[in-house]
Short mmCIF file of C-alpha atoms in Angstrom, two decimals:
data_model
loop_
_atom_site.label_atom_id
_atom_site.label_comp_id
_atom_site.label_asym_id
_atom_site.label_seq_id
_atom_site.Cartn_x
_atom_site.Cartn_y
_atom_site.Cartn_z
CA UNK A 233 0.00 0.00 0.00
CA UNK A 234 3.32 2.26 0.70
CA UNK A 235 5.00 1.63 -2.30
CA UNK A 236 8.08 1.35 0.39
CA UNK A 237 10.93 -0.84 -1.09
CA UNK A 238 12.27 -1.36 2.38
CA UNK A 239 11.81 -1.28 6.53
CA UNK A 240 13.34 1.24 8.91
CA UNK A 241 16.36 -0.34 10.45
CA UNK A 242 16.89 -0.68 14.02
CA UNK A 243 20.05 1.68 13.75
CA UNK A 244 17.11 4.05 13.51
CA UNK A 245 15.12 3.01 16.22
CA UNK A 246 18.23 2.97 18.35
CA UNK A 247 18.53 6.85 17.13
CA UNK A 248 15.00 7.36 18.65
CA UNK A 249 15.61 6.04 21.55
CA UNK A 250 19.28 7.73 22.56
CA UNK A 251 17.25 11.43 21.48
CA UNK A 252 13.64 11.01 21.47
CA UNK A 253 13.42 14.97 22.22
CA UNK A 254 15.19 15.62 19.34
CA UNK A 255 13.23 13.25 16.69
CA UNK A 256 10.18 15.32 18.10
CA UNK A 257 11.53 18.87 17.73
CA UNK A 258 12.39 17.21 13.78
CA UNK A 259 8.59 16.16 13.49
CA UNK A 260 7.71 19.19 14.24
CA UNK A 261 9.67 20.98 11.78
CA UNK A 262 8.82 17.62 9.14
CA UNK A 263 4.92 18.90 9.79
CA UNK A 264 5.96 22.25 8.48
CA UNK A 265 7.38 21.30 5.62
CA UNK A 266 5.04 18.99 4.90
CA UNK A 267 2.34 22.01 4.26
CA UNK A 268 4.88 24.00 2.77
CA UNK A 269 5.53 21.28 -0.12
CA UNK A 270 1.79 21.30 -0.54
CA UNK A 271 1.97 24.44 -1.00
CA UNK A 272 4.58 24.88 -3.14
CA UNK A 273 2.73 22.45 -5.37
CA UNK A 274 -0.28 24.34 -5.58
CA UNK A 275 1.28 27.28 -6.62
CA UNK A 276 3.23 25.27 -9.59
CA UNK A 277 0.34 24.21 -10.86
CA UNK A 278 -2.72 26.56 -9.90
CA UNK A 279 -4.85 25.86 -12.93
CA UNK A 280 -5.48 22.05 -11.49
CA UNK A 281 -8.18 22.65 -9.52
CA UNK A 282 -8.83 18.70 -8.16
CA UNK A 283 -4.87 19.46 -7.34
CA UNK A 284 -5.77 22.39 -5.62
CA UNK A 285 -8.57 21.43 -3.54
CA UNK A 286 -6.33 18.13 -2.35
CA UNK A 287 -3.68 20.64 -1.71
CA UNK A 288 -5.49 22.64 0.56
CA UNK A 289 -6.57 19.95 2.35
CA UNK A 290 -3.04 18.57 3.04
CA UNK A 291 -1.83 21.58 4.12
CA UNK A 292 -4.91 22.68 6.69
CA UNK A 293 -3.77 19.18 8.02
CA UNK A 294 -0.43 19.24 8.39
CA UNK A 295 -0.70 22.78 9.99
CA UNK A 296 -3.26 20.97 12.37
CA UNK A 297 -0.47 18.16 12.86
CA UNK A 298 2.35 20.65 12.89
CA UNK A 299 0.13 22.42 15.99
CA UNK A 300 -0.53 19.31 18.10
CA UNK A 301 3.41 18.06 17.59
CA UNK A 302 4.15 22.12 19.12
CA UNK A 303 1.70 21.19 22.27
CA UNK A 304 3.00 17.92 22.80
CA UNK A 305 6.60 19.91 23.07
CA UNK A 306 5.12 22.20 25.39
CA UNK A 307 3.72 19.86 28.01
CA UNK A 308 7.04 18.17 28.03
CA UNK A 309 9.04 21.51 28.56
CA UNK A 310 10.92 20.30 25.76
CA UNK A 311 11.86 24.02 23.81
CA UNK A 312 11.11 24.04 20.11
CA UNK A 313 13.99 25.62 18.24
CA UNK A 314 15.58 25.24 14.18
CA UNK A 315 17.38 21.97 13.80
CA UNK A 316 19.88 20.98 10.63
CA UNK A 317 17.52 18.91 9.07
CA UNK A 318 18.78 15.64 7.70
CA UNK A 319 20.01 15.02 4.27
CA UNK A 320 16.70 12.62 3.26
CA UNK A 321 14.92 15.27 1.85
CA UNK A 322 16.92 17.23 -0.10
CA UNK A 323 18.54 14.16 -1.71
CA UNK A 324 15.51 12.87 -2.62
CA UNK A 325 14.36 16.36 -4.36
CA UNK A 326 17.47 16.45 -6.25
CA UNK A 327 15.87 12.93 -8.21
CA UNK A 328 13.32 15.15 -9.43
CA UNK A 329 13.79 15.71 -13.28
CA UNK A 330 13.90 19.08 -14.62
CA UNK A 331 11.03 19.40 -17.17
CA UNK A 332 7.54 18.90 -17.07
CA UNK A 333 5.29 17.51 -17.15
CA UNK A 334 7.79 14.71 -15.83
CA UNK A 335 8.65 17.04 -13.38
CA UNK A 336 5.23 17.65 -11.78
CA UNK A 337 4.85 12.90 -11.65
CA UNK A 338 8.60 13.38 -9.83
CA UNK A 339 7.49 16.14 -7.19
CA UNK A 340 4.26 14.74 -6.66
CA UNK A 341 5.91 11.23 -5.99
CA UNK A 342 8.77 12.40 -3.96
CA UNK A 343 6.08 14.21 -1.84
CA UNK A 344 3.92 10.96 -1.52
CA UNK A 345 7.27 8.84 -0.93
CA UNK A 346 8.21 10.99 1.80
CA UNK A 347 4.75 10.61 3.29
CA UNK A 348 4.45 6.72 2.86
CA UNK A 349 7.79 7.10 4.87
CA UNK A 350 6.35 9.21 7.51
CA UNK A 351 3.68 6.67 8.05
CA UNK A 352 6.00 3.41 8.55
CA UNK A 353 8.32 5.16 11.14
CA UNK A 354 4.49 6.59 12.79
CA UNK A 355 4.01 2.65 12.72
CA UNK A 356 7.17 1.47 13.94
CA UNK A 357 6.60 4.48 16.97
CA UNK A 358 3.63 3.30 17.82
CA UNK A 359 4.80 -0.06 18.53
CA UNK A 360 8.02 0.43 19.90
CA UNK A 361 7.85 3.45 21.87
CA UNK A 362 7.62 2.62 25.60
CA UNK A 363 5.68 6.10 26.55
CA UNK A 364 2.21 5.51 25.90
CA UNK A 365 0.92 9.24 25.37
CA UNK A 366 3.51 9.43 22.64
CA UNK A 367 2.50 6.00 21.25
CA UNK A 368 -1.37 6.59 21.20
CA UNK A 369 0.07 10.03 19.54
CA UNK A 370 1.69 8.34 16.43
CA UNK A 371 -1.21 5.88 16.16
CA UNK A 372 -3.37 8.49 15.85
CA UNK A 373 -1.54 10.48 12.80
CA UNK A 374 -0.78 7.02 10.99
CA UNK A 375 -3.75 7.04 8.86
CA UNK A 376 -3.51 10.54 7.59
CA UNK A 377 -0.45 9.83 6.79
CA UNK A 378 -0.87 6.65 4.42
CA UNK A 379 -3.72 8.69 2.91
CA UNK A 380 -1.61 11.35 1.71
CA UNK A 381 0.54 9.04 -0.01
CA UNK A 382 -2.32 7.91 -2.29
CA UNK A 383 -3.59 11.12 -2.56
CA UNK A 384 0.09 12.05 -4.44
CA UNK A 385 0.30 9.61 -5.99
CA UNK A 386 -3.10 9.36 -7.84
CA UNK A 387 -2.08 13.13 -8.87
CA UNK A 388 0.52 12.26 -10.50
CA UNK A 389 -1.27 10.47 -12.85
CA UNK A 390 -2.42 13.79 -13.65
CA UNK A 391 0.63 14.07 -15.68
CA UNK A 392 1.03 10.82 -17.14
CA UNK A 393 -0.16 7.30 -17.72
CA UNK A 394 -1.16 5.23 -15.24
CA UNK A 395 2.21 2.84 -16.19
CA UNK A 396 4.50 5.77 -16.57
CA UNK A 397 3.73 6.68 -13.02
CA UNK A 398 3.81 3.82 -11.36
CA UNK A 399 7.19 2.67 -13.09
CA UNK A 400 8.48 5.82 -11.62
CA UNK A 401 7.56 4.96 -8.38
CA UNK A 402 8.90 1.85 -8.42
CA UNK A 403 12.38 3.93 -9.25
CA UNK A 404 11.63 6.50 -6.83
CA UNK A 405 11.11 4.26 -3.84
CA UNK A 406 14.34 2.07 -4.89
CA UNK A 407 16.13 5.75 -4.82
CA UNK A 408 14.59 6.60 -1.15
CA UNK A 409 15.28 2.72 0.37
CA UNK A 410 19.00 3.21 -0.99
CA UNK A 411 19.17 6.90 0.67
CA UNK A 412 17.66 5.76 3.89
CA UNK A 413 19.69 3.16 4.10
CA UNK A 414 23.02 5.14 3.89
CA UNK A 415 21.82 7.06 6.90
CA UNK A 416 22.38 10.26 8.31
CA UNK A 417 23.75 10.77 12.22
CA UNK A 418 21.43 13.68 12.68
CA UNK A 419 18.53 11.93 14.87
CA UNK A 420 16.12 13.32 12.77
CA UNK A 421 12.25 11.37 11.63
CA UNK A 422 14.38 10.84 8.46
CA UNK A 423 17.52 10.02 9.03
CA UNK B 56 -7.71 51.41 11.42
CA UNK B 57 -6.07 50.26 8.28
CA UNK B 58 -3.06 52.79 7.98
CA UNK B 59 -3.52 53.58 4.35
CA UNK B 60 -2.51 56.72 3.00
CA UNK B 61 -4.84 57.22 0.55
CA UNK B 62 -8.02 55.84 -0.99
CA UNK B 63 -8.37 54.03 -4.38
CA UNK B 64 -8.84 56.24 -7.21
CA UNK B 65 -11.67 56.09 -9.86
CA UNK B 66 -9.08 55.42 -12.35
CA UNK B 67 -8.91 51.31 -10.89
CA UNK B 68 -12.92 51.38 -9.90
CA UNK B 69 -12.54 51.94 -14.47
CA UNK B 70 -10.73 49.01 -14.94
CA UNK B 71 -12.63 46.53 -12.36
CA UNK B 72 -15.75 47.83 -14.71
CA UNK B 73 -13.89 47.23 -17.91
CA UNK B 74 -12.50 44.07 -16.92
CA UNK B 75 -14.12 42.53 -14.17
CA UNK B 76 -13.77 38.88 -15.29
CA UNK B 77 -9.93 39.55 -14.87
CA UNK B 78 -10.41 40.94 -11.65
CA UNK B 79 -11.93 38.53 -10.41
CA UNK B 80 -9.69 36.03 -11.17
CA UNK B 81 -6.49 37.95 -10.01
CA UNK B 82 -8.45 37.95 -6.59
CA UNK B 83 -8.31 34.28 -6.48
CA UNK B 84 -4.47 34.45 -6.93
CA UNK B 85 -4.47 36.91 -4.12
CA UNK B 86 -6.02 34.41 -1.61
CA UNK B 87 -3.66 31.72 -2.29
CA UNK B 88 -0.69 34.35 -2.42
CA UNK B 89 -2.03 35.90 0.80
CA UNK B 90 -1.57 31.88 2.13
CA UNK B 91 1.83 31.61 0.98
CA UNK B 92 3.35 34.81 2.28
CA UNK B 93 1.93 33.70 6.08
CA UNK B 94 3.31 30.34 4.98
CA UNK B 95 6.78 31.66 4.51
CA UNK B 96 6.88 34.04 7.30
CA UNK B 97 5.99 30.88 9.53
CA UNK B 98 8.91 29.50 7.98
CA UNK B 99 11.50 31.90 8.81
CA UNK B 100 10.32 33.00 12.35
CA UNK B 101 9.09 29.20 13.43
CA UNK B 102 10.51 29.95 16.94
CA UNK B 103 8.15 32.23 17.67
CA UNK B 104 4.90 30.40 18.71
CA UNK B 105 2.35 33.39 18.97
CA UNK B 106 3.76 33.91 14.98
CA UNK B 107 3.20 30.44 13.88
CA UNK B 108 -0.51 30.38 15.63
CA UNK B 109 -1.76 33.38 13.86
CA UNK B 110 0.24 32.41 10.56
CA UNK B 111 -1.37 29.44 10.41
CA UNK B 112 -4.39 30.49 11.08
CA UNK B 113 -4.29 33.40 8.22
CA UNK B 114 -2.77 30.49 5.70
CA UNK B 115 -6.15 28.47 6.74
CA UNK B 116 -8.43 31.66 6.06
CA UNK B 117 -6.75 32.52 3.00
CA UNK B 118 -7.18 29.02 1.00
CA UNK B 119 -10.90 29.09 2.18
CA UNK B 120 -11.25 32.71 0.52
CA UNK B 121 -9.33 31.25 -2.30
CA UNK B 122 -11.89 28.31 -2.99
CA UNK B 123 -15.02 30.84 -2.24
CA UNK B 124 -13.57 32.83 -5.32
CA UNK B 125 -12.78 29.65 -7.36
CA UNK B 126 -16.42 28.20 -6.86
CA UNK B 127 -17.65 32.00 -7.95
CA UNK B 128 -15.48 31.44 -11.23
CA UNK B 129 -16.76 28.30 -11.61
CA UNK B 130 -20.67 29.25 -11.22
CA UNK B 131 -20.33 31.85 -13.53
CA UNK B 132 -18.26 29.99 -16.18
CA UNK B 133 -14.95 31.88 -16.23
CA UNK B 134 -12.04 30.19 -16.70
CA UNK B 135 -9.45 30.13 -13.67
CA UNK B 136 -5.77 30.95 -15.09
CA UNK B 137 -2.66 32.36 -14.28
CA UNK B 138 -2.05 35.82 -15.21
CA UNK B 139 0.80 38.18 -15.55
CA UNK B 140 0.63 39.60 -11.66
CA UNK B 141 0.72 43.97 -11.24
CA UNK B 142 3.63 45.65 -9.96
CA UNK B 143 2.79 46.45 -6.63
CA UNK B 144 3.49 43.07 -4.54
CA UNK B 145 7.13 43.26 -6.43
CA UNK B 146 7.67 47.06 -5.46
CA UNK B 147 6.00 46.58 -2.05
CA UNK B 148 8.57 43.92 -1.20
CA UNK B 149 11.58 45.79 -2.60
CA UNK B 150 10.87 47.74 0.41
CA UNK B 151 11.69 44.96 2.89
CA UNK B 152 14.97 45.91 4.72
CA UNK B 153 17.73 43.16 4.28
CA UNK B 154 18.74 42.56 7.89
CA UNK B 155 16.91 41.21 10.70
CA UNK B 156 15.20 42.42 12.81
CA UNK B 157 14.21 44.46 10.34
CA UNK B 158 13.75 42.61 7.87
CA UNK B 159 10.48 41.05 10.18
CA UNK B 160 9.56 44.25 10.76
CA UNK B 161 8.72 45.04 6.91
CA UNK B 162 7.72 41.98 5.74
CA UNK B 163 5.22 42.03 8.17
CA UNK B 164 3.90 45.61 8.12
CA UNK B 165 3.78 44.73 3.87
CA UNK B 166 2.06 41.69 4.37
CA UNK B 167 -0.38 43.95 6.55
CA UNK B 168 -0.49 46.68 4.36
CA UNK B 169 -1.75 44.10 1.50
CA UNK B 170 -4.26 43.27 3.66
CA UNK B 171 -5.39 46.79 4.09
CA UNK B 172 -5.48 47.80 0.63
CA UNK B 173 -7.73 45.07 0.03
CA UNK B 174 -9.64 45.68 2.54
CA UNK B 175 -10.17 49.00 0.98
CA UNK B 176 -11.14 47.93 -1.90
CA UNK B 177 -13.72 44.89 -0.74
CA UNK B 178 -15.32 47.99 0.67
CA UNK B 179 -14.91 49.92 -2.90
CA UNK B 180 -16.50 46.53 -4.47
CA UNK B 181 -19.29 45.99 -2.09
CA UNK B 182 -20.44 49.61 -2.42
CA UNK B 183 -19.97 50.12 -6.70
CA UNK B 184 -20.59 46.49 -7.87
CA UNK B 185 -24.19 46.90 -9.09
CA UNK B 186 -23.85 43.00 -9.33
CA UNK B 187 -25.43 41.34 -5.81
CA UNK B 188 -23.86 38.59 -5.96
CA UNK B 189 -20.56 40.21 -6.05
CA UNK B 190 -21.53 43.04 -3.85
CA UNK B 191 -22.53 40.83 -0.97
CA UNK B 192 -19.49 38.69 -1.72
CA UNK B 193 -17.14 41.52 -0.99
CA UNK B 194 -19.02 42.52 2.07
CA UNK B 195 -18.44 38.96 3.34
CA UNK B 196 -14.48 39.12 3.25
CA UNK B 197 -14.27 42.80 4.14
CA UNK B 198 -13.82 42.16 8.22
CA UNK B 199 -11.31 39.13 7.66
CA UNK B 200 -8.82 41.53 5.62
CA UNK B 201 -8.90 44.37 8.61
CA UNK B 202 -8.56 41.44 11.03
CA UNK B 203 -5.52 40.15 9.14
CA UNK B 204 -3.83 43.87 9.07
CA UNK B 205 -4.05 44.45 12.38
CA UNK B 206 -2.32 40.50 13.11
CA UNK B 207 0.37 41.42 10.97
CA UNK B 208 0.75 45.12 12.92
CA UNK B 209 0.41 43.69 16.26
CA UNK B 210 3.26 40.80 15.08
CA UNK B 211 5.81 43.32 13.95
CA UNK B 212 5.73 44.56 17.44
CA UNK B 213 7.75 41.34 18.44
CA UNK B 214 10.62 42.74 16.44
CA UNK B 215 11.02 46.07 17.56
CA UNK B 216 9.24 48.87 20.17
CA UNK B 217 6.24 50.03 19.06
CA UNK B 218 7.00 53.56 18.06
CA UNK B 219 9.45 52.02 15.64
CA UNK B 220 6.78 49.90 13.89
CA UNK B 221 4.33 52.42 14.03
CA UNK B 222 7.34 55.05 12.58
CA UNK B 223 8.31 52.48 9.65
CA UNK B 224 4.27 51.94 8.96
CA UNK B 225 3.84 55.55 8.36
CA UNK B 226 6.72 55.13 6.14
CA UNK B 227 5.72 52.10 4.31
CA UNK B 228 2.04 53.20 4.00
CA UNK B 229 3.18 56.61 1.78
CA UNK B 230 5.36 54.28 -0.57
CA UNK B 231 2.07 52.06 -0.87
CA UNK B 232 -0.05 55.02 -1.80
CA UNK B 233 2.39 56.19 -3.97
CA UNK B 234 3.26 52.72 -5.61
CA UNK B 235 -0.86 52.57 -6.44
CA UNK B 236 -1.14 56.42 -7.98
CA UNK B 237 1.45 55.07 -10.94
CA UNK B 238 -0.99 52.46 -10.95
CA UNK B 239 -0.54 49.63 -13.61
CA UNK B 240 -1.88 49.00 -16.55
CA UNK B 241 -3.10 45.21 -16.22
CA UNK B 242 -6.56 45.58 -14.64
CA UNK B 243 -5.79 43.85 -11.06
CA UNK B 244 -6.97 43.87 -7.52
CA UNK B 245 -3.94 45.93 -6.93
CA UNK B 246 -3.70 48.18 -9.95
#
């Protein structure tokens, strides 16, 4: 359903659990971004109005997401502040190909990617996160999550065939399982 | 209330009667332009919680006008497009000082000054449409425009005392009036 070509390792787990603050200060700042890339789309390509009204939507949400990852901070005296973000994202945004309409399938997937992403490590929170507020927390985001991911990726087939896209994919998601699996050693949600 | 310098002429009220389709449809660019300037200023001032509240909450008002003018399009059969944007967002923001805190300061009291002239001109709309539909329309987004000027006033005030905002509005506001007597030739909500 993820279109994910691999699973989180537990080098990344072990991440989470050495700076658990940290990987939350990151999701807040991934929640951001998250709406800012829906954005960003929205504005590229304004005359799509089913695109538009999707991309709305994913932004009011992530803002809403972005809000109760802020709270959660703030009841754990745990200061929000700018972190280096990791290298996942911009590595994956440099796959994207330069002209469209290939370009619109590449940001669109590399959006939904990153989502379907999002959503495994939510999983993999959920279950192996010995705090229980912060585990009911990532079950409850989960599902918006995973329904994101289709949401980009049955826009992209705005811009192409049905094939075409999901050939891409396949590429795309070998691409992110290859990056993720090189690692970062920022604890970040992506790294 | 709105710190304006001067009130539209009868030279633009010409143009939204001459061209009112157009207008119409810059407005919906405005919305979702109005989103993504709170969208960025969230961005670059995340640490600042009261910022990111009302931000977000101007980016989820803004895409709600947006759609409201994009459904008007749509019941009257005008085609939504991009268009060549005026002048006066460009020469507004060649204002903006280059260092911070500064820098916060102006973007902000622009942002709010956008607001304000729009305001101004929902009010122009709502009283010289003879069109209802429209007329009522305008009415209905007047107060959330004066609202948003005022956020973006009462924000800059983070970034420096009070006299110096209200000093560097007074400023700001003359270049505005002055940047809309040239005017511009493309009929636009800000022409």
């Amino acid at each position: 359903m993820l279109n994910l070509q691999s699973e989180s390792s537990d080098r990344w787990l072990h991440q989470v659990r050495q700076h658990l603050d940290e990987i939350l200060i990151d999701h807040a700042h991934c929640e951001r971004k998250a709406a800012g890339t829906a954005m960003s789309l929205m504005s590229s390509y304004v005359e799509n109005l089913e695109l538009c009204r999707e991309m709305t939507q994913i932004v009011i949400e992530e803002l809403e997401h972005f809000h109760l990852v802020i709270d959660l901070l703030q009841r754990r005296e745990i200061r929000f502040r700018r972190l280096k973000p990791s290298s996942y994202g911009k590595r994956l945004n440099d796959l994207v190909r330069k002209h469209e309409p290939q370009r619109a399938i590449d940001r669109l997937l590399v959006a939904g990617l990153i989502e379907a992403r999002s959503c495994e490590r939510f999983d993999l929170l959920r279950k192996h996160i010995p705090d229980r507020e912060l585990a009911e927390f990532y079950g409850s985001l989960f599902e918006s999550e995973a329904r994101h991911h289709s949401t980009y990726v049955r826009l992209a087939k705005i811009f192409g065939t049905s094939a075409e896209v999901h050939d891409r994919l396949k590429e795309l998601a070998a691409d992110e399982a290859r990056i993720l699996a090189e690692g970062d050693p920022l604890p970040r949600m992506h790294s």
